[in-house]
mmCIF file of C-alpha atoms in Angstrom:
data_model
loop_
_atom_site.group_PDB
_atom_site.id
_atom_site.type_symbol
_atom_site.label_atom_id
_atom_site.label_comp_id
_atom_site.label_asym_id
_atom_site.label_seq_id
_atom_site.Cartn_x
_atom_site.Cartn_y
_atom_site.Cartn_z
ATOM 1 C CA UNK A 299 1.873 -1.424 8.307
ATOM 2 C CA UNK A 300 3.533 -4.722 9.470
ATOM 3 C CA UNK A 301 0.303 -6.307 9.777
ATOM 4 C CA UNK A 302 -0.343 -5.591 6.037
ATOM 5 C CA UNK A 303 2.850 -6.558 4.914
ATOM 6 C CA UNK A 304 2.176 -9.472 2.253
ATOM 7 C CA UNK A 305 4.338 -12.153 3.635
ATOM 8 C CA UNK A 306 3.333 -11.328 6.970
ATOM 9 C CA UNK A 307 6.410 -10.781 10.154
ATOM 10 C CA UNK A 308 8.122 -13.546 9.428
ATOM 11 C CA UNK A 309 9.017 -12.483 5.904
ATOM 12 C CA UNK A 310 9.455 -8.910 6.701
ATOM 13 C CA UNK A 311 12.208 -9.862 8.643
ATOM 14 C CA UNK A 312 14.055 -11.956 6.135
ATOM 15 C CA UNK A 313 17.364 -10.985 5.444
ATOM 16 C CA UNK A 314 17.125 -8.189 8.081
ATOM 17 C CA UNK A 315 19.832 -8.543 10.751
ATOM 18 C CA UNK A 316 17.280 -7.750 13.479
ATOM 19 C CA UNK A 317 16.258 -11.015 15.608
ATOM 20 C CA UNK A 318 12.550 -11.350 16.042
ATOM 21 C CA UNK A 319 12.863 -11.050 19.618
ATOM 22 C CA UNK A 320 14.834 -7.828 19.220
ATOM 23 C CA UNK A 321 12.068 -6.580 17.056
ATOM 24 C CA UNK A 322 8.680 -7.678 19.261
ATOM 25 C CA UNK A 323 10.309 -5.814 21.827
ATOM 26 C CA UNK A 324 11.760 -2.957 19.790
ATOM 27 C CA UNK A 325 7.460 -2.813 18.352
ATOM 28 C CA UNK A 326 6.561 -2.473 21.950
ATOM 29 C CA UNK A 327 8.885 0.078 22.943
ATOM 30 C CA UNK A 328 10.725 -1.862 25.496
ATOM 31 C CA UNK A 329 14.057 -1.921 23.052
ATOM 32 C CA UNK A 330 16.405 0.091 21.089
ATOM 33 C CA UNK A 331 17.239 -1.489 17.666
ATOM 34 C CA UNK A 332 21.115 -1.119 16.952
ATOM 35 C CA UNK A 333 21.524 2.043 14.667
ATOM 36 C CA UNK A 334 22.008 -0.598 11.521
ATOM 37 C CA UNK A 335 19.336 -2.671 12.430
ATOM 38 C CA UNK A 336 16.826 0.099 12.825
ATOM 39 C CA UNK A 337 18.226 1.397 9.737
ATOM 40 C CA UNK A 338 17.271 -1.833 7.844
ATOM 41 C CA UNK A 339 14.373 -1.553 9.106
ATOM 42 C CA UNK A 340 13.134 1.885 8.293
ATOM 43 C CA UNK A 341 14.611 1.135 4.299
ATOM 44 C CA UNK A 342 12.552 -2.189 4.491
ATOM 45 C CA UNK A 343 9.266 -0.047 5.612
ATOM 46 C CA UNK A 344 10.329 2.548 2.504
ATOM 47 C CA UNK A 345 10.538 5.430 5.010
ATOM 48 C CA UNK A 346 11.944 8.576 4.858
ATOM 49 C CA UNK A 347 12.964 10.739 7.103
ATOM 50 C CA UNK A 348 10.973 14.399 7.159
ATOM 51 C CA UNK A 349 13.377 17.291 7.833
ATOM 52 C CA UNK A 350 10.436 19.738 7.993
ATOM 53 C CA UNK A 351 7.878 17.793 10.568
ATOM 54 C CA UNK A 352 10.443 15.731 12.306
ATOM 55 C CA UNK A 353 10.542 11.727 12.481
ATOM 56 C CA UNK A 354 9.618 9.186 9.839
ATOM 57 C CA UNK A 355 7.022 9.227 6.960
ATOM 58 C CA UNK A 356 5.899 6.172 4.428
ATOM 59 C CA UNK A 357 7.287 7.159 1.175
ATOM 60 C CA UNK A 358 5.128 4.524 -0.852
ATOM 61 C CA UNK A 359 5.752 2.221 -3.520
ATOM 62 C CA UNK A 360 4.009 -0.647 -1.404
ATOM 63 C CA UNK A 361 1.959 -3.820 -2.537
ATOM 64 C CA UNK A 362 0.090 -4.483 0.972
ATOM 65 C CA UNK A 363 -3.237 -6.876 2.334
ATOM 66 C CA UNK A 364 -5.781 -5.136 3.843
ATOM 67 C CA UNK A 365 -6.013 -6.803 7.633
ATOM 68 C CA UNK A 366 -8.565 -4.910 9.503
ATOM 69 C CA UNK A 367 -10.575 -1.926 8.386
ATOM 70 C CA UNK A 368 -9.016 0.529 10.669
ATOM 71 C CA UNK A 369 -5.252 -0.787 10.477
ATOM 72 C CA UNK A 370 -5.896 -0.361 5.658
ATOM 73 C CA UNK A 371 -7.575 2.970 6.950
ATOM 74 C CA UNK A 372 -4.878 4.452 8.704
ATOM 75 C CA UNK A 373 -2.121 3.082 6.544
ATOM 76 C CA UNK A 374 -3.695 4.151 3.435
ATOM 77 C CA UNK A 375 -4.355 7.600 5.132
ATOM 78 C CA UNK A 376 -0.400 8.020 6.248
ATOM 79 C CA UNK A 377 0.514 6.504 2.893
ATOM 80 C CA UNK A 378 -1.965 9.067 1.248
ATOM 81 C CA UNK A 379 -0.863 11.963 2.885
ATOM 82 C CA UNK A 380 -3.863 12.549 4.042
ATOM 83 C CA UNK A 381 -5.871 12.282 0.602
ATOM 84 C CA UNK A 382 -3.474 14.264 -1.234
ATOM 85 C CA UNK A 383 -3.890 11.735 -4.027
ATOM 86 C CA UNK A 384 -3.132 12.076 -7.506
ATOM 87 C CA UNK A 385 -5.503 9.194 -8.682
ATOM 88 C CA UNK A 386 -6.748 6.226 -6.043
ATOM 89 C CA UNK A 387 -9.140 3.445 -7.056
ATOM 90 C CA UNK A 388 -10.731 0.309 -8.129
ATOM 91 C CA UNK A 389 -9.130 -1.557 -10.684
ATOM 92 C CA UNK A 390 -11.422 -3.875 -12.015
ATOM 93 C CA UNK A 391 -11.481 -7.067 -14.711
ATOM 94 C CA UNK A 392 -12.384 -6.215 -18.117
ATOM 95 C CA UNK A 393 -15.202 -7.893 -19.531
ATOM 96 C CA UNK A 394 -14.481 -11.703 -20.052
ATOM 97 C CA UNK A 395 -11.284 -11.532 -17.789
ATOM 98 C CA UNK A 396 -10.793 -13.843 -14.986
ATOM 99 C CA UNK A 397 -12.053 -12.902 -11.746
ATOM 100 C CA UNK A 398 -9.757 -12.713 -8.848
ATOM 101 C CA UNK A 399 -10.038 -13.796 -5.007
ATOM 102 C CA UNK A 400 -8.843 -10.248 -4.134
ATOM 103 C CA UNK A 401 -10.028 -6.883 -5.059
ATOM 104 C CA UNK A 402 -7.463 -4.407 -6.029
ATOM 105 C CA UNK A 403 -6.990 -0.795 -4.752
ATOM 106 C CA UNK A 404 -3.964 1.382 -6.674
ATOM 107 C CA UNK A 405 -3.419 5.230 -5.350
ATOM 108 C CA UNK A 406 -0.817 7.404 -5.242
ATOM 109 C CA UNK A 407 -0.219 10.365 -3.168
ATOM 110 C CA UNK A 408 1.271 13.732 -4.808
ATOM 111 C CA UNK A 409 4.807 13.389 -5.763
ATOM 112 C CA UNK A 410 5.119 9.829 -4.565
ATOM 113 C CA UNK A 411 5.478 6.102 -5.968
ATOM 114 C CA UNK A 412 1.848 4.601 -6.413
ATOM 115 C CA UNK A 413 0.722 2.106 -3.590
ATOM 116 C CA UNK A 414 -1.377 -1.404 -4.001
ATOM 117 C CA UNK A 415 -3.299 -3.113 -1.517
ATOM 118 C CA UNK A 416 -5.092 -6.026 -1.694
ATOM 119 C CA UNK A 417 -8.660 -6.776 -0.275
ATOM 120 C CA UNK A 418 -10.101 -10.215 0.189
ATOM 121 C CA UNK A 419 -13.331 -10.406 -1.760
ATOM 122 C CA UNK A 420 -16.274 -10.122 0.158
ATOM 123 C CA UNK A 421 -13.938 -9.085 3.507
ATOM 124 C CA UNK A 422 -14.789 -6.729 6.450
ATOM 125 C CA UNK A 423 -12.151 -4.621 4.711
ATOM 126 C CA UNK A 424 -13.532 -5.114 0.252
ATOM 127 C CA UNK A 425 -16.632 -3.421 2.128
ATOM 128 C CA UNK A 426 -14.585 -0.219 2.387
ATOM 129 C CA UNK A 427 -13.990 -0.193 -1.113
ATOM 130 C CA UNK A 428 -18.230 -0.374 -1.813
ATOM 131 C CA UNK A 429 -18.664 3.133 -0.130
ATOM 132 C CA UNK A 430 -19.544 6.387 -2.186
ATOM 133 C CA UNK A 431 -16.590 7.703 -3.580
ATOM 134 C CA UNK A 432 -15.357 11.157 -2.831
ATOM 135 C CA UNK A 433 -14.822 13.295 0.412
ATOM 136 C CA UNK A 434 -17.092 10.949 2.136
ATOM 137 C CA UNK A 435 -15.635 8.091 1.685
ATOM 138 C CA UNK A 436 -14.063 6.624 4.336
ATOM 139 C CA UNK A 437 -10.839 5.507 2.413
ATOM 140 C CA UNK A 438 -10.507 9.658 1.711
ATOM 141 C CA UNK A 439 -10.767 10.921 -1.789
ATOM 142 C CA UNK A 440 -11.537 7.255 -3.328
ATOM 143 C CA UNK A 441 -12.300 7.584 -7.216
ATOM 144 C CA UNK A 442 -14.869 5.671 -8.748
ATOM 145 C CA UNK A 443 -13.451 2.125 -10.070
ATOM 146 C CA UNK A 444 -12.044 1.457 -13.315
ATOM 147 C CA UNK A 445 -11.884 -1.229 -15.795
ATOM 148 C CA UNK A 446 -8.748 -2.444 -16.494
ATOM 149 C CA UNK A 447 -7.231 -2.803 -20.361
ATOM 150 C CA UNK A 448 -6.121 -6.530 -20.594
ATOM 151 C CA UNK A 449 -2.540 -5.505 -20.152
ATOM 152 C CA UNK A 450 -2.837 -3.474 -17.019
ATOM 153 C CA UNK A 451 -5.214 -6.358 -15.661
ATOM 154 C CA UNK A 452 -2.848 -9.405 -16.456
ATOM 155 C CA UNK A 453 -0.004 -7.420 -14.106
ATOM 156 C CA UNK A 454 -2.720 -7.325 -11.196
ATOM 157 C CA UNK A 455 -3.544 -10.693 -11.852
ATOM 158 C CA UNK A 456 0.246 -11.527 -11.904
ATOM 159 C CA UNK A 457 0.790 -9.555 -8.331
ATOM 160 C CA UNK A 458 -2.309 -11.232 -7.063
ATOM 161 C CA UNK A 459 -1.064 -14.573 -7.293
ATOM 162 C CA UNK A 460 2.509 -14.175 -6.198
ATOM 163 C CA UNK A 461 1.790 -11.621 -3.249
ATOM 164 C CA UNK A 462 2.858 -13.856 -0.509
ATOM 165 C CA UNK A 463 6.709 -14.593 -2.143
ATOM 166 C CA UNK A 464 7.383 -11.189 -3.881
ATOM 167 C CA UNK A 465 11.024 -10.703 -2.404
ATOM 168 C CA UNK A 466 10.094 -6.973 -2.374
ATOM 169 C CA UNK A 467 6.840 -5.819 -1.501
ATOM 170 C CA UNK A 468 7.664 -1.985 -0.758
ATOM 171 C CA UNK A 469 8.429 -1.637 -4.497
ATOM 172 C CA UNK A 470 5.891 -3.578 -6.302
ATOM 173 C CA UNK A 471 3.487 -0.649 -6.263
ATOM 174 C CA UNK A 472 6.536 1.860 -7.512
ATOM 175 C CA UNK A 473 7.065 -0.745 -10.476
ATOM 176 C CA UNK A 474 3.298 -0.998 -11.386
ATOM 177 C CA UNK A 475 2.563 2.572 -11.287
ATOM 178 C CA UNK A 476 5.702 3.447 -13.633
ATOM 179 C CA UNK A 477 4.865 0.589 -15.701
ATOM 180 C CA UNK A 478 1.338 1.544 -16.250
ATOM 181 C CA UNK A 479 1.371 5.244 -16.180
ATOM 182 C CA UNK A 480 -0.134 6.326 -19.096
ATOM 183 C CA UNK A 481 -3.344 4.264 -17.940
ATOM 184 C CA UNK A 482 -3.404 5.158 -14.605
ATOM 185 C CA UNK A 483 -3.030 8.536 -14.756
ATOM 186 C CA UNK A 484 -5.319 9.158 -18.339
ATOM 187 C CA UNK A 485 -8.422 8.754 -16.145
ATOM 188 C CA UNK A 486 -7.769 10.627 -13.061
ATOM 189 C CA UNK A 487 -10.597 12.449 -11.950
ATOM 190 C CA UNK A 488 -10.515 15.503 -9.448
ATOM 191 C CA UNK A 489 -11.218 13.248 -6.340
ATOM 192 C CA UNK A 490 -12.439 17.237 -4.550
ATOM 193 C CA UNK A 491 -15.321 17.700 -6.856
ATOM 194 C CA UNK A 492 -18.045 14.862 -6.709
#
């Protein structure tokens, strides 16, 4: 997920305690984090701990850039649950709306905060979001896109073009998903039955 993160390492690790040394090796396994910096850490990521299956889960509420295909696949699928998904796709421009440099994928996973990530138009990684949706899709359960209203696209516009400084990327997709509720959730589709 690191390699997602919108302001890259460095600005992960802003206003963390962790040095970046610490944390390369700490990402490699060759270092314990001190119990408060790992515990920074794991609240920066938005992870939870999972009393019944042991260790650390993704809770959501991210705004993230896709990097490579299989890194956005496996992140979206942990951050997913594995397709448990109450609504996940496309958001697109309304007619006569400004087009964007980055294509916009919102889903959220049962009983979670909703998730963004961002694709580069025309990317190794936008081409995920041209497949089929459905079961076969290789981003699981993908719906079929959606055109914005104006109001719901102006606040993807607004994330697009301040991802790189939001001070708080693993809440921006909380914030947009509360904010926009109604709209997200008044066309959900059953992703099981295309």
């Amino acid at each position: 997920m690191l390699a997602m993160w919108p302001s890259e390492r460095k600005g992960f690790l802003k206003g963390l305690s962790v040095q970046a040394k610490d944390f390369d090796f700490w990402l490699k396994g060759r270092a314990r984090l001190a119990r408060e910096e790992y515990t920074e850490v794991v609240a920066r990521l938005g992870a939870e701990y999972d009393d019944w299956g042991g260790g650390y889960r993704l809770s959501g509420g991210n705004l993230l850039v896709a990097s490579t295909p299989r890194q956005t696949v496996d992140v979206y699928d942990e951050l997913s649950c594995g397709g448990d998904l109450e609504y996940s796709f496309e958001i697109l421009a309304p007619e006569g709306a400004q087009a964007l440099g980055m294509r916009v994928l919102v889903f959220k996973a049962c009983g979670r905060p909703a998730n963004i990530i961002l694709f580069e138009a025309g990317s190794r990684c936008a081409a995920l979001l041209d497949e089929p949706a459905g079961r076969g899709s290789t981003l699981i359960n993908i719906q079929r896109p959606r055109v914005a209203t104006k109001r719901v696209w102006s606040a993807a516009v607004k994330i697009v073009e301040g991802y790189r400084t939001v001070a708080s990327p693993q809440t921006v997709g909380r914030v947009f998903g509360e904010k926009h509720a109604a709209w997200l959730e008044a066309g959900r589709e059953d992703a099981f039955f295309y």
